[in-house]
Coordinates of C-alpha atoms in Angstrom, one line a residue:
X59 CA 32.9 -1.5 -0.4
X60 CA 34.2 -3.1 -3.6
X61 CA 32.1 -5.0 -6.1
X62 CA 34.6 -7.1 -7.9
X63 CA 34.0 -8.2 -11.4
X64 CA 36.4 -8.7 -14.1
X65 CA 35.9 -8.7 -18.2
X66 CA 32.9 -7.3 -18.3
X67 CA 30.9 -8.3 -21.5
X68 CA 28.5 -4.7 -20.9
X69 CA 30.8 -2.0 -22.0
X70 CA 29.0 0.9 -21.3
X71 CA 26.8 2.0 -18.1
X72 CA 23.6 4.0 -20.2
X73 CA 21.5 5.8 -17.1
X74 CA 18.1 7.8 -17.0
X75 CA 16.3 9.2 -14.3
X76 CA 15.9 11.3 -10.9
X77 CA 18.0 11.7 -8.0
X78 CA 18.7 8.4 -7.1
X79 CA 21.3 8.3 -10.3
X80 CA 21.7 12.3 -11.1
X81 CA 25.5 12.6 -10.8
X82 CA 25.9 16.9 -11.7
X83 CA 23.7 17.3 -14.5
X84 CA 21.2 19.6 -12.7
X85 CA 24.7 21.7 -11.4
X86 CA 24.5 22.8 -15.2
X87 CA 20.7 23.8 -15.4
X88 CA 18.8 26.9 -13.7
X89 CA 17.2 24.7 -10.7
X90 CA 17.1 24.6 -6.5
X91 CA 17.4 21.1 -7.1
X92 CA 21.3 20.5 -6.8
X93 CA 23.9 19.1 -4.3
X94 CA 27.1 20.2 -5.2
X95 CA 28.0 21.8 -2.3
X96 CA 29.0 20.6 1.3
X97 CA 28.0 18.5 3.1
X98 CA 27.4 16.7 0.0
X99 CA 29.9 14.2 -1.4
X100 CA 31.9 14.4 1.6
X101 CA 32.8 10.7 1.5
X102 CA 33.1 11.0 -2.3
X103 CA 37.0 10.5 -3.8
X104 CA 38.7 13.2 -1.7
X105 CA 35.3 14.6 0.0
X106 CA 34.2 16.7 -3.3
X107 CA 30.5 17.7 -4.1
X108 CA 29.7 17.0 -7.4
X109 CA 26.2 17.2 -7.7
X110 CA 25.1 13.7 -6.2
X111 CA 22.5 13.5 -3.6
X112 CA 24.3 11.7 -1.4
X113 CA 27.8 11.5 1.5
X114 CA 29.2 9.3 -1.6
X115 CA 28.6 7.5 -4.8
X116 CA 24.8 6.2 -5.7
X117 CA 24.0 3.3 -6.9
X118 CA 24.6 3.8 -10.3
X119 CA 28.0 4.1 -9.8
X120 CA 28.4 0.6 -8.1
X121 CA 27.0 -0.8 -10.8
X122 CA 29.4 0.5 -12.7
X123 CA 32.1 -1.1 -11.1
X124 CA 30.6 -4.4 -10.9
X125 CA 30.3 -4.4 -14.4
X126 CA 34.1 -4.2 -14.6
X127 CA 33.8 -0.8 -15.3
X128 CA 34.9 2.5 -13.4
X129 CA 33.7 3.3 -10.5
X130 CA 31.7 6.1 -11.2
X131 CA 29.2 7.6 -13.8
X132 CA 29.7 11.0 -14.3
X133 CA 26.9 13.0 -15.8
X134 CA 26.8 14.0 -19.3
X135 CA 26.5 18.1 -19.3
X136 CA 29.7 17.9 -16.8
X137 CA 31.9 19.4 -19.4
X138 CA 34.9 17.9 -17.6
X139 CA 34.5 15.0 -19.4
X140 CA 34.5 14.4 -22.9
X141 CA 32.9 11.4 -25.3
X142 CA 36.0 8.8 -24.6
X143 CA 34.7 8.7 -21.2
X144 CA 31.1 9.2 -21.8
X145 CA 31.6 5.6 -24.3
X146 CA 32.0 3.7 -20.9
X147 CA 29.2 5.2 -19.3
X148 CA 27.1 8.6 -19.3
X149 CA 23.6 9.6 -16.9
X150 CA 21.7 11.5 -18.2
X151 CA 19.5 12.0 -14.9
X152 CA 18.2 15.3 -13.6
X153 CA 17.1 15.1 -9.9
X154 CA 13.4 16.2 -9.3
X155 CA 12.3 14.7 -12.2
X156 CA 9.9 12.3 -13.2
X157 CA 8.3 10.2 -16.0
X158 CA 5.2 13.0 -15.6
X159 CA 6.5 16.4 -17.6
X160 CA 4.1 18.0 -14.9
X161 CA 7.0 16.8 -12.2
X162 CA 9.8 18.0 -14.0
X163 CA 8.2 21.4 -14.1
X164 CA 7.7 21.8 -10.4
X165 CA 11.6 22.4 -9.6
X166 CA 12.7 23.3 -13.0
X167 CA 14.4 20.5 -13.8
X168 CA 15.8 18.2 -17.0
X169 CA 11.9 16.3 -18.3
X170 CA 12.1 13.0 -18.9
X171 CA 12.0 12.7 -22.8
X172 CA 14.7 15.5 -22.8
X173 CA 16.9 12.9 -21.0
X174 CA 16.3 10.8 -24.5
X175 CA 17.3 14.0 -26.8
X176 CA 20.2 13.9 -25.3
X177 CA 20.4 10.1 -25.1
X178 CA 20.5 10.5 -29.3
X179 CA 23.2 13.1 -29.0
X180 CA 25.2 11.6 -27.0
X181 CA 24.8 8.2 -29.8
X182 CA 25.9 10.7 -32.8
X183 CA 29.0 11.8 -30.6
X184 CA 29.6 8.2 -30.4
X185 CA 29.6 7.7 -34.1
X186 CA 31.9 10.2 -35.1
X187 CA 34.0 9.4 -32.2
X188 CA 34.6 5.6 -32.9
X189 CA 33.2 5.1 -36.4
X190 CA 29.0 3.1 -36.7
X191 CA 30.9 -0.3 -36.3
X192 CA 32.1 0.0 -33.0
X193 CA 29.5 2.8 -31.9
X194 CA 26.4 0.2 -32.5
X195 CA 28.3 -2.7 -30.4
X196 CA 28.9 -0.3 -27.9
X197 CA 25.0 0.6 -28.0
X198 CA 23.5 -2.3 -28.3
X199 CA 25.5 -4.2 -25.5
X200 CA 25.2 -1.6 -23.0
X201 CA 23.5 -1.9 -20.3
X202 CA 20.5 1.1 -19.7
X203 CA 19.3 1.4 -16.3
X204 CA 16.5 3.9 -15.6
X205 CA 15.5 4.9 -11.8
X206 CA 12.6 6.9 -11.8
X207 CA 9.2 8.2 -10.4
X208 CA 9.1 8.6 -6.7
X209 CA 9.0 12.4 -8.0
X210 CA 5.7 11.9 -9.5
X211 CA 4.4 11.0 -6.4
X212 CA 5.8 12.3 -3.1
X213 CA 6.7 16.2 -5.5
X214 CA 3.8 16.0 -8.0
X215 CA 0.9 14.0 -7.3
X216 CA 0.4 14.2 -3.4
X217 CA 1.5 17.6 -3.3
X218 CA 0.1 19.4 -6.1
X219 CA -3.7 19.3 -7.1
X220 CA -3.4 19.3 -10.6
X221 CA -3.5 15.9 -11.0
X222 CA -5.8 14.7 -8.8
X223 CA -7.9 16.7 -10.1
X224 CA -7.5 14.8 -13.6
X225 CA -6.8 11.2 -12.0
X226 CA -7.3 8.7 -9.3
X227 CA -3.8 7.1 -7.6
X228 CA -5.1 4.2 -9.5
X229 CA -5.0 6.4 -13.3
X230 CA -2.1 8.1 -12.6
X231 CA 0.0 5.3 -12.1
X232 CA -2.2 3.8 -15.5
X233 CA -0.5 7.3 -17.1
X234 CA 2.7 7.1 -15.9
X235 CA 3.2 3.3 -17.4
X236 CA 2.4 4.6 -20.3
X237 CA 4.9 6.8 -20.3
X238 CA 7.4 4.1 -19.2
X239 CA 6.1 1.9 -22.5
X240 CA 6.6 4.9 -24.8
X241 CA 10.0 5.9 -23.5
X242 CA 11.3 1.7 -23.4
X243 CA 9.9 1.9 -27.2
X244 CA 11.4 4.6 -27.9
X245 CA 15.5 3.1 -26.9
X246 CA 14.7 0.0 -28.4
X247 CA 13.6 1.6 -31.6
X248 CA 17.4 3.6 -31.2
X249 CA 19.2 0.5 -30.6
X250 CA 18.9 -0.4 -26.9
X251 CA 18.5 -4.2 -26.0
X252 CA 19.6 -4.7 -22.6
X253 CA 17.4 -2.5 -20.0
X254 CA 17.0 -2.3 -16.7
X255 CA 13.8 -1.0 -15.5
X256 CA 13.8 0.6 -11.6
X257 CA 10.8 0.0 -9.5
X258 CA 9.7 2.4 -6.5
X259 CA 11.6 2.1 -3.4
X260 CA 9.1 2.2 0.0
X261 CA 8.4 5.7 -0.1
X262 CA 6.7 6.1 2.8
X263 CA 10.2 5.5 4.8
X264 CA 11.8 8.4 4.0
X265 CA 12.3 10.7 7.0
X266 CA 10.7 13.6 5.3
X267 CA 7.2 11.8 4.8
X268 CA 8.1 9.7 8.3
X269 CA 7.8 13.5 9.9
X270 CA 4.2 13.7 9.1
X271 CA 2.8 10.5 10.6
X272 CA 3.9 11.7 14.0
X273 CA 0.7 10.5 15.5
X274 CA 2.0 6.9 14.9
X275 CA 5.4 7.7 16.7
X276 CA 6.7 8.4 13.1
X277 CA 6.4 5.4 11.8
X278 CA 6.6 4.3 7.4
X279 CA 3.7 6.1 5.8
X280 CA 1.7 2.6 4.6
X281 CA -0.5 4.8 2.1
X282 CA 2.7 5.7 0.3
X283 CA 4.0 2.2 0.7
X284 CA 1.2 0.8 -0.5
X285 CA 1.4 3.0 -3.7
X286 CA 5.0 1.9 -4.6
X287 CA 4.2 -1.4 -4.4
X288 CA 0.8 -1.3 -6.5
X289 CA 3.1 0.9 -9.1
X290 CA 5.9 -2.0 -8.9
X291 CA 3.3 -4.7 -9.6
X292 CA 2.6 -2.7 -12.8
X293 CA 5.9 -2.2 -14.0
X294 CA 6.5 -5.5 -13.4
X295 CA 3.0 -6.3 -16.1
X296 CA 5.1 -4.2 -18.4
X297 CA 8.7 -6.2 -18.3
X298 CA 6.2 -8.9 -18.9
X299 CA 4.4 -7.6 -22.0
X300 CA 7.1 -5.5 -23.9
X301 CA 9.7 -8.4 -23.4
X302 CA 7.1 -10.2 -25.7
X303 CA 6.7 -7.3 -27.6
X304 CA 9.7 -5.7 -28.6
X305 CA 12.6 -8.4 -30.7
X306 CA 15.7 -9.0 -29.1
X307 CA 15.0 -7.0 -25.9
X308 CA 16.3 -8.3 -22.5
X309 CA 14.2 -5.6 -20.3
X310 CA 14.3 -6.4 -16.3
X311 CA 13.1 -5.0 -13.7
X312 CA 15.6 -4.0 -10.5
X313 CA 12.6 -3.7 -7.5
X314 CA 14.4 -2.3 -4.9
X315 CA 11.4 -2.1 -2.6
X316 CA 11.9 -5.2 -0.4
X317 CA 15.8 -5.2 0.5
X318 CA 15.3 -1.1 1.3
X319 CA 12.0 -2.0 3.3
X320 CA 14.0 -4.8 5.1
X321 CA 16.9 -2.4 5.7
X322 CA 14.8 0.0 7.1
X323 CA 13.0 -2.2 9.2
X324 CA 16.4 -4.0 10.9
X325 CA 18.9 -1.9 10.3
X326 CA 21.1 -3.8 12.6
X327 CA 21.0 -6.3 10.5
X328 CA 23.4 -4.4 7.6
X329 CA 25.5 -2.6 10.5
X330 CA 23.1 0.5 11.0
X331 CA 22.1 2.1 13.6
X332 CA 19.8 5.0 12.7
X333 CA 16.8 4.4 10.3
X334 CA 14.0 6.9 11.6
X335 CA 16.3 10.0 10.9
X336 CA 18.5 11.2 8.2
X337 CA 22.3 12.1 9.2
X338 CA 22.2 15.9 7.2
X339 CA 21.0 18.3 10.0
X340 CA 18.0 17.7 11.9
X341 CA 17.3 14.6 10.0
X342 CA 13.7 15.2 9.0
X343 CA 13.1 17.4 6.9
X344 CA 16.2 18.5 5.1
X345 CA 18.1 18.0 1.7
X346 CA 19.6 20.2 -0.8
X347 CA 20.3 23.9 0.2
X348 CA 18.9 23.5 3.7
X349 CA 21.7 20.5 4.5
X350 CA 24.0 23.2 4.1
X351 CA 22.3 25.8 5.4
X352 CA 21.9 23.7 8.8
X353 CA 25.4 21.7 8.2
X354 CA 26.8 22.3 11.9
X355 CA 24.0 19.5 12.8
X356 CA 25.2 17.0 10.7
X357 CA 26.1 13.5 11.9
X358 CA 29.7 13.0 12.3
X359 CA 29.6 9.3 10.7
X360 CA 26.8 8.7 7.6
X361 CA 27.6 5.3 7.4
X362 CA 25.5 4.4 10.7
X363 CA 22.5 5.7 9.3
X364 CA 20.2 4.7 6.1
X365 CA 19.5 7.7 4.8
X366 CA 21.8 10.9 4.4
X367 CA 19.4 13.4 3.8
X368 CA 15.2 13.4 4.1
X369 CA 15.2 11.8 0.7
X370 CA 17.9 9.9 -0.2
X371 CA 19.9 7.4 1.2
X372 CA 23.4 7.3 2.4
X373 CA 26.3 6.2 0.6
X374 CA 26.5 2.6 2.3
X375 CA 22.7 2.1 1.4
X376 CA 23.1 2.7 -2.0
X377 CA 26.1 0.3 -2.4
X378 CA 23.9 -2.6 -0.3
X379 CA 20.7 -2.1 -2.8
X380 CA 23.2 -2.0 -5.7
X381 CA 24.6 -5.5 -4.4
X382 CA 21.3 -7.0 -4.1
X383 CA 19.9 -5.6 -7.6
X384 CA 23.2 -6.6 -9.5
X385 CA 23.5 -10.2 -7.6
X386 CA 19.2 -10.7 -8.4
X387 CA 17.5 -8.7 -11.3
X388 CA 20.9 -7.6 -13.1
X389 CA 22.9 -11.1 -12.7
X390 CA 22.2 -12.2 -16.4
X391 CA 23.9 -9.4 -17.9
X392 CA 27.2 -10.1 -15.9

């Protein structure tokens, strides 16, 4: 599972967002939302838990190494680590969070423009650490990924009334772009150039909303689907417009949507063999504390399945949607 890449001209790995890139920060905050705990990380450098919601690294970290860079990215209120590793690369993700402060509320969790506070920390650590010379290359070649807002959907939006009380699925996503704008505004105003901008993934595949369309033998959810892919097609407007906007900025946008749909859909194709179900307990509705909790049901094997818990995929997943998004959206940066 190695993504070779030598001399990498990104020297730093900058991340922001939910689950799909936390790495421990939320091990470090008052929340239910954490994974450090068995069965989690078990296929993680000498089976260890570290907070990751997943049987091994996320994708992140694969980026990482295929930058030429380690092969993880550990998360920045892990007090393990100090700012001479944080210079090669930090996240600054809190799982069950989104771009909506509403979202970040419902478990507790890091917000989203707190991830940025201590995005400009983390920059004046950097200063006094190497000197502004070599503290603004570092910053300005990194590369900054962000993976965010399935939260605001499947946690907030469908879940809660609150906001559909105040919007249509159609105005909230309208809402939550403009919080995307604001926040890309925001790093390149701080020195950020080279951004990578996550889309949804097909939400409506996860086994936990799977569980609910039993009527059609538990097929994707296409409502959920359909709203990932409506939300991508705005995200993608926004690349558009704020690469024009914004001087010097290289913004992309990594749309994981297809290759995870397409996974899903034949997982024979990438060596898998279970798609419907997750391999933590029962498969369908578990993650976090209730993988533990129901641990003796656990799949012997993760890497025959997409998903490792209802929400998240399994460690080979991750490292085939990193592949795809670092061969396609994040080639130019190599």
């Amino acid at each position: 599972m190695l993504i070779v890449k030598i001399s990498a001209k990104v020297p730093a790995i900058i991340v922001f967002g939910d689950s799909s890139v936390d790495a421990g920060n939320n091990n470090y905050i008052p929340t239910i939302a954490r994974s450090n705990f068995a069965p989690y990380g078990r296929d993680f450098n000498g089976g260890k838990p570290t907070g990751r919601f997943s049987n091994g690294r996320v994708p992140t970290d694969f980026i990482s190494e295929a930058f030429g860079l380690r092969p993880f990215v550990p998360a920045y209120l892990d007090p393990t680590y100090n700012i001479s590793d944080f210079a090669v690369g930090v996240t600054f993700a809190s799982a069950g969070t989104g771009y909506d402060n509403a979202t970040s509320d419902v478990l507790g969790v890091i917000p989203f423009w707190k991830e940025l506070e201590y995005y400009k920390d983390y920059q004046k650590k950097l200063r006094t650490y190497f000197g502004d010379q070599k503290a603004n290359e570092i910053i300005a070649d990194a590369l900054y990924i962000m993976s965010i807002g399935t939260n605001d959907f499947l946690e907030n939006y469908y879940t809660l009334p609150r906001r559909q009380l105040q919007y249509n699925v159609d105005e909230y996503q309208d809402f939550l772009i403009g919080i995307a704008r604001n926040f890309i505004i925001n790093l390149h105003g701080l020195g950020a150039r080279k951004i990578s901008l996550g889309g949804l993934p097909p939400m409506g595949c996860m086994p936990l909303e799977r569980v609910e369309n039993a009527a059609s033998s538990n097929d994707c959810v296409e409502k959920y689907n359909t709203v990932a892919m409506n939300f991508n097609d705005k995200l993608s407007h926004l690349v558009m417009s704020l690469n024009k906007e914004l001087p010097g900025i290289q913004l992309v946008l990594s749309n994981p949507y297809y290759i995870f749909l397409q996974i899903v859909k034949k997982p024979s194709l990438y060596g898998f063999e279970v798609s419907g179900v997750a391999c933590c307990a029962t498969g369908m509705f578990e993650m976090g504390y209730a993988c533990a909790r129901y641990n003796p049901l656990t799949c012997t094997d993760a890497s025959k399945y997409v998903f490792w818990d209802a929400f998240h995929p399994s460690e080979k997943a991750n490292y085939i949607i990193s592949d795809h998004v670092v061969k396609t959206a994040l080639r130019k940066f190599l």
